[in-house]
CSV table of C-alpha atoms in Angstrom, one decimal:
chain,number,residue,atom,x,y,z
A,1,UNK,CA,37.0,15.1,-20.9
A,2,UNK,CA,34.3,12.8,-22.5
A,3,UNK,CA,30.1,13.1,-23.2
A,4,UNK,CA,28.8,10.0,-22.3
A,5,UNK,CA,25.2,9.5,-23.0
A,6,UNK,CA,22.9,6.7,-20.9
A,7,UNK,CA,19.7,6.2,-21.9
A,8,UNK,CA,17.3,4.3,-19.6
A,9,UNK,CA,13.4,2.5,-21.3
A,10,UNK,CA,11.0,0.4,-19.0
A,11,UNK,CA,11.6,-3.0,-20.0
A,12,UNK,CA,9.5,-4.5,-22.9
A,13,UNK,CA,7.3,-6.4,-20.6
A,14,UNK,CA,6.7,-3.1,-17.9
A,15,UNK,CA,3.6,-0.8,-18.7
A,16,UNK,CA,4.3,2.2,-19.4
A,17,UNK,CA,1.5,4.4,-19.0
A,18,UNK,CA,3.3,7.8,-19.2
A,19,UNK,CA,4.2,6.7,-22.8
A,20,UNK,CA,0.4,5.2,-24.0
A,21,UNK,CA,-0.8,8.7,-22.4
A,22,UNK,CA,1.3,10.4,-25.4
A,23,UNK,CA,0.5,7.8,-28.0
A,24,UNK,CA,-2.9,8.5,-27.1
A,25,UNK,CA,-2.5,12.3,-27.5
A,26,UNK,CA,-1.1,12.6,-30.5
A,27,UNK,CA,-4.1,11.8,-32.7
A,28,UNK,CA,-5.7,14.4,-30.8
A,29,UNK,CA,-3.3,16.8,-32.1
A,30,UNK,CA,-3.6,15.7,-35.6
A,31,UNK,CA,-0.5,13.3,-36.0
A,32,UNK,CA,-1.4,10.0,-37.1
A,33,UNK,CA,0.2,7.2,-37.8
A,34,UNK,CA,2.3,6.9,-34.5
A,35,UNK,CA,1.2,3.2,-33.3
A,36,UNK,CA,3.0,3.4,-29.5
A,37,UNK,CA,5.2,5.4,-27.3
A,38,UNK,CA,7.4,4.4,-24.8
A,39,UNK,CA,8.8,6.9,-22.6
A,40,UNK,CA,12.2,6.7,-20.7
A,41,UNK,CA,15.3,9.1,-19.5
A,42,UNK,CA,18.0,10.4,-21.3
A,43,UNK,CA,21.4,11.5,-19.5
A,44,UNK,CA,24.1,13.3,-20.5
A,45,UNK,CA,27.3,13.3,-18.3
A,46,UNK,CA,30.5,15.0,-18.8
A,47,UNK,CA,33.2,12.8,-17.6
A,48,UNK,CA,36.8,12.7,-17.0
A,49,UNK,CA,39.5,10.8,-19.0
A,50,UNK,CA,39.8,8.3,-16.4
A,51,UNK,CA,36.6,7.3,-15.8
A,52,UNK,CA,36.8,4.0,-18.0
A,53,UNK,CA,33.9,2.1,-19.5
A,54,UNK,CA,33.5,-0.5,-16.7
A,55,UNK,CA,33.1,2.4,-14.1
A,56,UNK,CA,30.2,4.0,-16.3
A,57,UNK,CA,28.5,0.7,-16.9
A,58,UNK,CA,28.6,0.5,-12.9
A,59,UNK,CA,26.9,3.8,-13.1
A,60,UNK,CA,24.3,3.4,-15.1
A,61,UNK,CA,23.4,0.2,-14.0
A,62,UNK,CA,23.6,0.8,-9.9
A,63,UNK,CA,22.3,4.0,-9.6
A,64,UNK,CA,20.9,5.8,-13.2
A,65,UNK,CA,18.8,2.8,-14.2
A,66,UNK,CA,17.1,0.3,-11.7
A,67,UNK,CA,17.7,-3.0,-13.7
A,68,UNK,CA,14.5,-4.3,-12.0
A,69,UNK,CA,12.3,-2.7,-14.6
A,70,UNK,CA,14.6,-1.2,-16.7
A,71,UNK,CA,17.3,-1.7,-19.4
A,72,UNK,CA,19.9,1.0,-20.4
A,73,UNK,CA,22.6,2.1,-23.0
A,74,UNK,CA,25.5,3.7,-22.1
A,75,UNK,CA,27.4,5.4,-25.3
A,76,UNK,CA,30.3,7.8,-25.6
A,77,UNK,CA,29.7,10.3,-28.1
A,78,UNK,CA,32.3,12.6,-28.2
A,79,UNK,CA,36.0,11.8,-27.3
B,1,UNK,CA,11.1,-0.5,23.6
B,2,UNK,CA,12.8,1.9,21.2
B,3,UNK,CA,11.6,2.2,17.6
B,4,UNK,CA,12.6,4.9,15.2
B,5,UNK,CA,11.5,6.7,12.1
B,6,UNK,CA,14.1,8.1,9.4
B,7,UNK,CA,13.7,12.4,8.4
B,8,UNK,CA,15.0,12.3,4.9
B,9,UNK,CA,15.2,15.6,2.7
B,10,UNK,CA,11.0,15.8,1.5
B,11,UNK,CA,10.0,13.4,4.0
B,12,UNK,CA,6.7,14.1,5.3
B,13,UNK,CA,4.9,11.4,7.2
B,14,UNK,CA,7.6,11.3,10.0
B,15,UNK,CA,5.5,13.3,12.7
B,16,UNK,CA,2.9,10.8,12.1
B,17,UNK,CA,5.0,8.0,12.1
B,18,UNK,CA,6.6,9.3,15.4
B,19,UNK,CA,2.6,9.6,17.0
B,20,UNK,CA,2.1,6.3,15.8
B,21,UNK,CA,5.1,5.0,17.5
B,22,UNK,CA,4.0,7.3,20.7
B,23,UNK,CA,0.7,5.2,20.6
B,24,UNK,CA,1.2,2.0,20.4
B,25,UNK,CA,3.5,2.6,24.0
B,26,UNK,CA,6.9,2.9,22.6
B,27,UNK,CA,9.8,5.4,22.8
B,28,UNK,CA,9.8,7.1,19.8
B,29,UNK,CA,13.0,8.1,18.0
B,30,UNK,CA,13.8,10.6,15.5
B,31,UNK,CA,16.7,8.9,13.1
B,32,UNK,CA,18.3,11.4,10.5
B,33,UNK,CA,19.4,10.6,7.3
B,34,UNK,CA,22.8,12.2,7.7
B,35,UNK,CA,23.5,10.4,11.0
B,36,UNK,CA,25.2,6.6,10.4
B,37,UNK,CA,23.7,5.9,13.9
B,38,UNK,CA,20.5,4.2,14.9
B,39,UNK,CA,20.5,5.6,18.7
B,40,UNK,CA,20.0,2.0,19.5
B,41,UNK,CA,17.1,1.2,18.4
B,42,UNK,CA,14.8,-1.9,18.5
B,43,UNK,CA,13.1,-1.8,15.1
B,44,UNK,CA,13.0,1.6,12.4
B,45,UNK,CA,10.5,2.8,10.2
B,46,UNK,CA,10.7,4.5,7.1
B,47,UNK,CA,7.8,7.3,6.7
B,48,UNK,CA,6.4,8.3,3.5
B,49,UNK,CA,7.2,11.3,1.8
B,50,UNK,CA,9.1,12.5,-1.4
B,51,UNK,CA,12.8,12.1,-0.2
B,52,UNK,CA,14.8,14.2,-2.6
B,53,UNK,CA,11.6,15.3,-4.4
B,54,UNK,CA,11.8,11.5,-6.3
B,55,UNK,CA,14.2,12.9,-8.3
B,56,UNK,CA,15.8,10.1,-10.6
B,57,UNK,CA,13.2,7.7,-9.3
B,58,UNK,CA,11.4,7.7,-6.0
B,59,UNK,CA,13.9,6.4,-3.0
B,60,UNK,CA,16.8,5.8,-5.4
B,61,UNK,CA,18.7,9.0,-3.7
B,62,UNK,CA,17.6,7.9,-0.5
B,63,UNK,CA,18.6,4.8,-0.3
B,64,UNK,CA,22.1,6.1,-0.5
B,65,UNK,CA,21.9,8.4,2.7
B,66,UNK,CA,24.8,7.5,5.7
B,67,UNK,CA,21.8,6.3,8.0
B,68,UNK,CA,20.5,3.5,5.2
B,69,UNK,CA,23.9,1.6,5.6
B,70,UNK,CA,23.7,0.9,9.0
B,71,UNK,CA,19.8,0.0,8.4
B,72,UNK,CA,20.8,-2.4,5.9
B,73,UNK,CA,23.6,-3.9,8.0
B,74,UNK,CA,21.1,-3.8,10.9
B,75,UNK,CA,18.1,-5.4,8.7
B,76,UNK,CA,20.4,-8.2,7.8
B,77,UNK,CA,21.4,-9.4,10.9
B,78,UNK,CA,17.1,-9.1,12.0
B,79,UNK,CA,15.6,-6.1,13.0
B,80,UNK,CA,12.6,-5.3,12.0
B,81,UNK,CA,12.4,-2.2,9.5
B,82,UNK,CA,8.9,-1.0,8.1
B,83,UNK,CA,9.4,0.9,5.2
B,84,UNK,CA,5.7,3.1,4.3
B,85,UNK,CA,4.8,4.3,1.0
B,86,UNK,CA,8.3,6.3,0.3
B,87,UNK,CA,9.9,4.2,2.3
B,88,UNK,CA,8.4,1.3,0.9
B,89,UNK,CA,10.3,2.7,-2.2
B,90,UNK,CA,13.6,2.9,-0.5
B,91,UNK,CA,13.5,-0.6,0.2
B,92,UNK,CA,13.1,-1.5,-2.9
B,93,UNK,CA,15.9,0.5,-4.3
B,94,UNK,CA,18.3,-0.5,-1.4
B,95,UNK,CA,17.2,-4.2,-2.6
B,96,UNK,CA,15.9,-4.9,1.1
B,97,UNK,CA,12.9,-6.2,-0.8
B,98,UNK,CA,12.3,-7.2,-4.6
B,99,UNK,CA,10.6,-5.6,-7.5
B,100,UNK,CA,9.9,-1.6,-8.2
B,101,UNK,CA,7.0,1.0,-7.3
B,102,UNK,CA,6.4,2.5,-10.8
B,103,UNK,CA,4.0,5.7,-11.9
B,104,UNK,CA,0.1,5.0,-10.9
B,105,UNK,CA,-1.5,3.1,-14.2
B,106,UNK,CA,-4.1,5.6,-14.2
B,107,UNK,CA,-1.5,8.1,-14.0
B,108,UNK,CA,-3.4,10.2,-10.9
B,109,UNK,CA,-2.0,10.7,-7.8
B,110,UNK,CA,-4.5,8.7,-5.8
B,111,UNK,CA,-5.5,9.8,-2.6
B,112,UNK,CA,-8.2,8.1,-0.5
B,113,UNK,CA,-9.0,5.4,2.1
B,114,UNK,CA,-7.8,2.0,1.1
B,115,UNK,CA,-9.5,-1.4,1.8
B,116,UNK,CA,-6.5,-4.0,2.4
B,117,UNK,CA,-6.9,-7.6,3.7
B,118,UNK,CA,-3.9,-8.9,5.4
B,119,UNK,CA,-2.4,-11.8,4.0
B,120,UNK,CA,-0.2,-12.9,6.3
B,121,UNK,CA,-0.2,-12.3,9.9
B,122,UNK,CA,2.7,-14.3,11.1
B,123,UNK,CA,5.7,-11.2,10.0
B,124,UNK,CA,7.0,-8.8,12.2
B,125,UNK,CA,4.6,-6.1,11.6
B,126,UNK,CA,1.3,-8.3,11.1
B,127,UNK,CA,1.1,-10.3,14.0
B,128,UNK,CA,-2.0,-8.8,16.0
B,129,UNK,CA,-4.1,-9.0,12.8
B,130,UNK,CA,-6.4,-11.7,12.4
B,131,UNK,CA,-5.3,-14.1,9.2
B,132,UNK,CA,-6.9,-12.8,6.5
B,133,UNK,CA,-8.3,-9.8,8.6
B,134,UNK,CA,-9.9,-6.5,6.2
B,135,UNK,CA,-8.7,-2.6,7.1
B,136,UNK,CA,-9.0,0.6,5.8
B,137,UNK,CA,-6.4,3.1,6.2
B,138,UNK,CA,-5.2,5.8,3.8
B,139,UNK,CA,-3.2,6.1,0.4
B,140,UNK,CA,-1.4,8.5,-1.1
B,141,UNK,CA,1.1,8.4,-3.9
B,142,UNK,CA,1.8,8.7,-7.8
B,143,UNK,CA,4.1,6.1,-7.8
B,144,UNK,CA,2.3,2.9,-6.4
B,145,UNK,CA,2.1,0.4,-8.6
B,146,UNK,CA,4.1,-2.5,-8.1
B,147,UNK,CA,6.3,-4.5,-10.8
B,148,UNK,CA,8.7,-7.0,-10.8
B,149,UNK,CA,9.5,-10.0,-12.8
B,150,UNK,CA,7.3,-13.1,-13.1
B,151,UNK,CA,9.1,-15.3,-11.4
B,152,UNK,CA,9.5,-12.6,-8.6
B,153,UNK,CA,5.8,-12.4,-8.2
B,154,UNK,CA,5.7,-16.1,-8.4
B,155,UNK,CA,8.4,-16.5,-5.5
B,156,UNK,CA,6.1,-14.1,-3.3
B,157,UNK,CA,3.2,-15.7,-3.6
B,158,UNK,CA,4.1,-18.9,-3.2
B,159,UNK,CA,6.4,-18.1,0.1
B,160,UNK,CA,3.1,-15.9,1.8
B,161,UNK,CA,5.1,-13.1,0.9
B,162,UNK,CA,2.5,-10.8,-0.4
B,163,UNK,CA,1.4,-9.3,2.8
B,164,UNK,CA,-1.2,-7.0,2.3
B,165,UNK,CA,-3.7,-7.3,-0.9
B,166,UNK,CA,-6.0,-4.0,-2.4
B,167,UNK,CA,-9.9,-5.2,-1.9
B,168,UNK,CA,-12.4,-3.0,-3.6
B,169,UNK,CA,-10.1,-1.9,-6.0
B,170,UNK,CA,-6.7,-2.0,-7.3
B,171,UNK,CA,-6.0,2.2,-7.2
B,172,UNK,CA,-2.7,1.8,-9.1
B,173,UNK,CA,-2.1,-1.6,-11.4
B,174,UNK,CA,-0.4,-3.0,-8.9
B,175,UNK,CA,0.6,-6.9,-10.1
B,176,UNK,CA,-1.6,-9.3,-8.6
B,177,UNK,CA,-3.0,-6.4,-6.5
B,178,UNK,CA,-0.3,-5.9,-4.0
B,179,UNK,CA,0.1,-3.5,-1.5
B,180,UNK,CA,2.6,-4.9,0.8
B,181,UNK,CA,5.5,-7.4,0.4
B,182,UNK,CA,8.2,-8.9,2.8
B,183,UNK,CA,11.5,-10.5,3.0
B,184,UNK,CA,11.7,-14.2,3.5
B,185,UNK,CA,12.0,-13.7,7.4
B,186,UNK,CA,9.1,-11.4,7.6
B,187,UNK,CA,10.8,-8.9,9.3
B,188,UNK,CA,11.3,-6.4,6.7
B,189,UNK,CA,8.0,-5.3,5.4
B,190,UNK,CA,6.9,-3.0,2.6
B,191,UNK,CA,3.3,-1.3,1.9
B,192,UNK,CA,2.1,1.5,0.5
B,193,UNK,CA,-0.6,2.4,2.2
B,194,UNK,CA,-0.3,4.6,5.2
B,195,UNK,CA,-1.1,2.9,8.7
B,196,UNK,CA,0.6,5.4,10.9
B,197,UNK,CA,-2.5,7.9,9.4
B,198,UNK,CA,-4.8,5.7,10.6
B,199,UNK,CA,-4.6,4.7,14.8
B,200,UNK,CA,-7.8,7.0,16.1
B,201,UNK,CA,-11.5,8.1,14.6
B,202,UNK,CA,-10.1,11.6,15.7
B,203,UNK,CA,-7.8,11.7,12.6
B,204,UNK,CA,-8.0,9.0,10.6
B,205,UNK,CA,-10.6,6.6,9.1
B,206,UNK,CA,-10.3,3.7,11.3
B,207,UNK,CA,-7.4,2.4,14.2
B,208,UNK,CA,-6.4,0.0,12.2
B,209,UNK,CA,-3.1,0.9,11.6
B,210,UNK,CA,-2.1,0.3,14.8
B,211,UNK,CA,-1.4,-3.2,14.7
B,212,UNK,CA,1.6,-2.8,12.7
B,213,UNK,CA,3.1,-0.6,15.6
B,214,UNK,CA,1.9,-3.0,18.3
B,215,UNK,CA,2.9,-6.2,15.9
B,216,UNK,CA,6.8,-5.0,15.9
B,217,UNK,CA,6.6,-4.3,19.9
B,218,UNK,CA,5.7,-8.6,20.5
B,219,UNK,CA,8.2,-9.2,17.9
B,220,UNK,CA,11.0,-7.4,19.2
B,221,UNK,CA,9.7,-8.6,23.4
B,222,UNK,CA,10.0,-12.0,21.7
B,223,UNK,CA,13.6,-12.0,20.0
């Protein structure tokens, strides 16, 4: 068995309003110095030995992420 | 005339849709999601709703359901297919139609009548409008606004793509405040406004959903 971890961010270029609604919050609660958010999904999957990394990169990019509007990293973190 | 409307898990705007359907003369169909058949259908629909509670993203479960690949197969080779609000989403995902619905810019789930003007009248699903025609019907969602890559947007609008445009507002960000999109037949359409809520004073703001049922009925006479 393996962790594999895919993370998924809007693009550069896509709005993300979810995010700017934290940036903008956090001032509020007295942190300063934070000059942008950007908020995205983080996935952890346990897989099996066979899964290789071409399979996973299929994964995240034709069902976890919608390349459309977002990019995505897919790391193995744990043999 | 047989047009149908897909029940996925947290759909909600079948009924409607079916009333709609009802309304504008045809034979209604109930299609389920689980079911790879399309009961011979004419044209489908996809109602609004929250199809797996928009879990991952909206439509992205969806739009791997056993009835979507024979609607893909079937879109391909020309029938119409409507896909409303959710199912606006699913197209997307299913890569029926370009570009992404993303969260509201104003994060609030927006609910309220809509002014639209129709862009195009010659698809499927426009053709009893007038060119450049105005209606009001109702939206409802928290994931309306629509992105996609420049030179998406550009394609659209330069092939009459963009089918329907917000007036009086843009209620989510929406690029180039657009509402509805279609393929480069015009037979696959995508809004997210909600014209099966709208076909009678008695429940709705205005009939002017309607066309879009009545549309798909001369476009499926005339194939």
């Amino acid at each position: 068995m393996a962790r594999v971890v895919v993370d998924v961010m809007p693009k550069p270029e896509i709005l993300d309003p979810q995010g700017q609604a934290v940036a903008r919050a956090l001032p509020r609660l007295g942190f300063d110095g934070v000059s942008d958010v950007r908020q995205g999904k983080h996935f952890v999957l346990e897989v099996d030995d066979a899964v290789d990394d071409e399979t996973l990169h299929r994964i995240a990019e034709g069902f976890l992420a919608n390349p459309v509007v977002e990019e995505f990293v897919v790391r193995r973190v744990q043999a | 005339m047989r047009i149908g409307a897909v029940t996925f898990p947290g759909t909600l705007d079948d009924s409607d849709t079916l009333r709609a359907i009802k309304a504008s003369g045809a034979e209604a169909v109930a299609l389920w999601h689980g079911d790879a058949d399309l009961r011979g259908v004419d044209a489908v629909i996809l109602p609004g709703g929250f199809s797996y509670g928009d879990y991952l993203r909206a439509g992205a479960i969806a739009r791997f359901a056993p009835v979507m690949d024979e609607i893909i197969a079937a879109a391909r080779g020309g029938m119409p297919v409507l896909g409303i609000c959710n199912g606006f989403q699913v197209l997307c995902e299913a890569g029926l139609l370009p570009g992404a619905l993303l969260r509201n810019a104003g994060l609030h789930f927006v609910c309220r009548d809509q002014w639209l003007k129709v862009e195009n009248n010659t698809t499927a699903w426009t053709s009893r409008y007038d060119a450049g025609a105005e209606i009001i019907v109702p939206i409802k969602n928290m994931d309306g606004r629509y992105a996609a890559t420049k030179s998406t947007v550009d394609e659209l609008e330069g092939e009459g793509r963009v089918v329907f445009r917000y007036t009086g507002g843009n209620p989510n960000g929406s690029l180039g405040d657009i509402a509805g999109i279609s393929d480069p037949t015009g037979r696959i359409v995508g809004l997210m406004p909600h014209p099966e809520h709208a076909i009678g004073a008695l429940t709705g703001p205005s009939d002017d959903g309607l066309g879009m049922f009545l549309s798909v009925l001369d476009s499926v006479v005339a194939a």
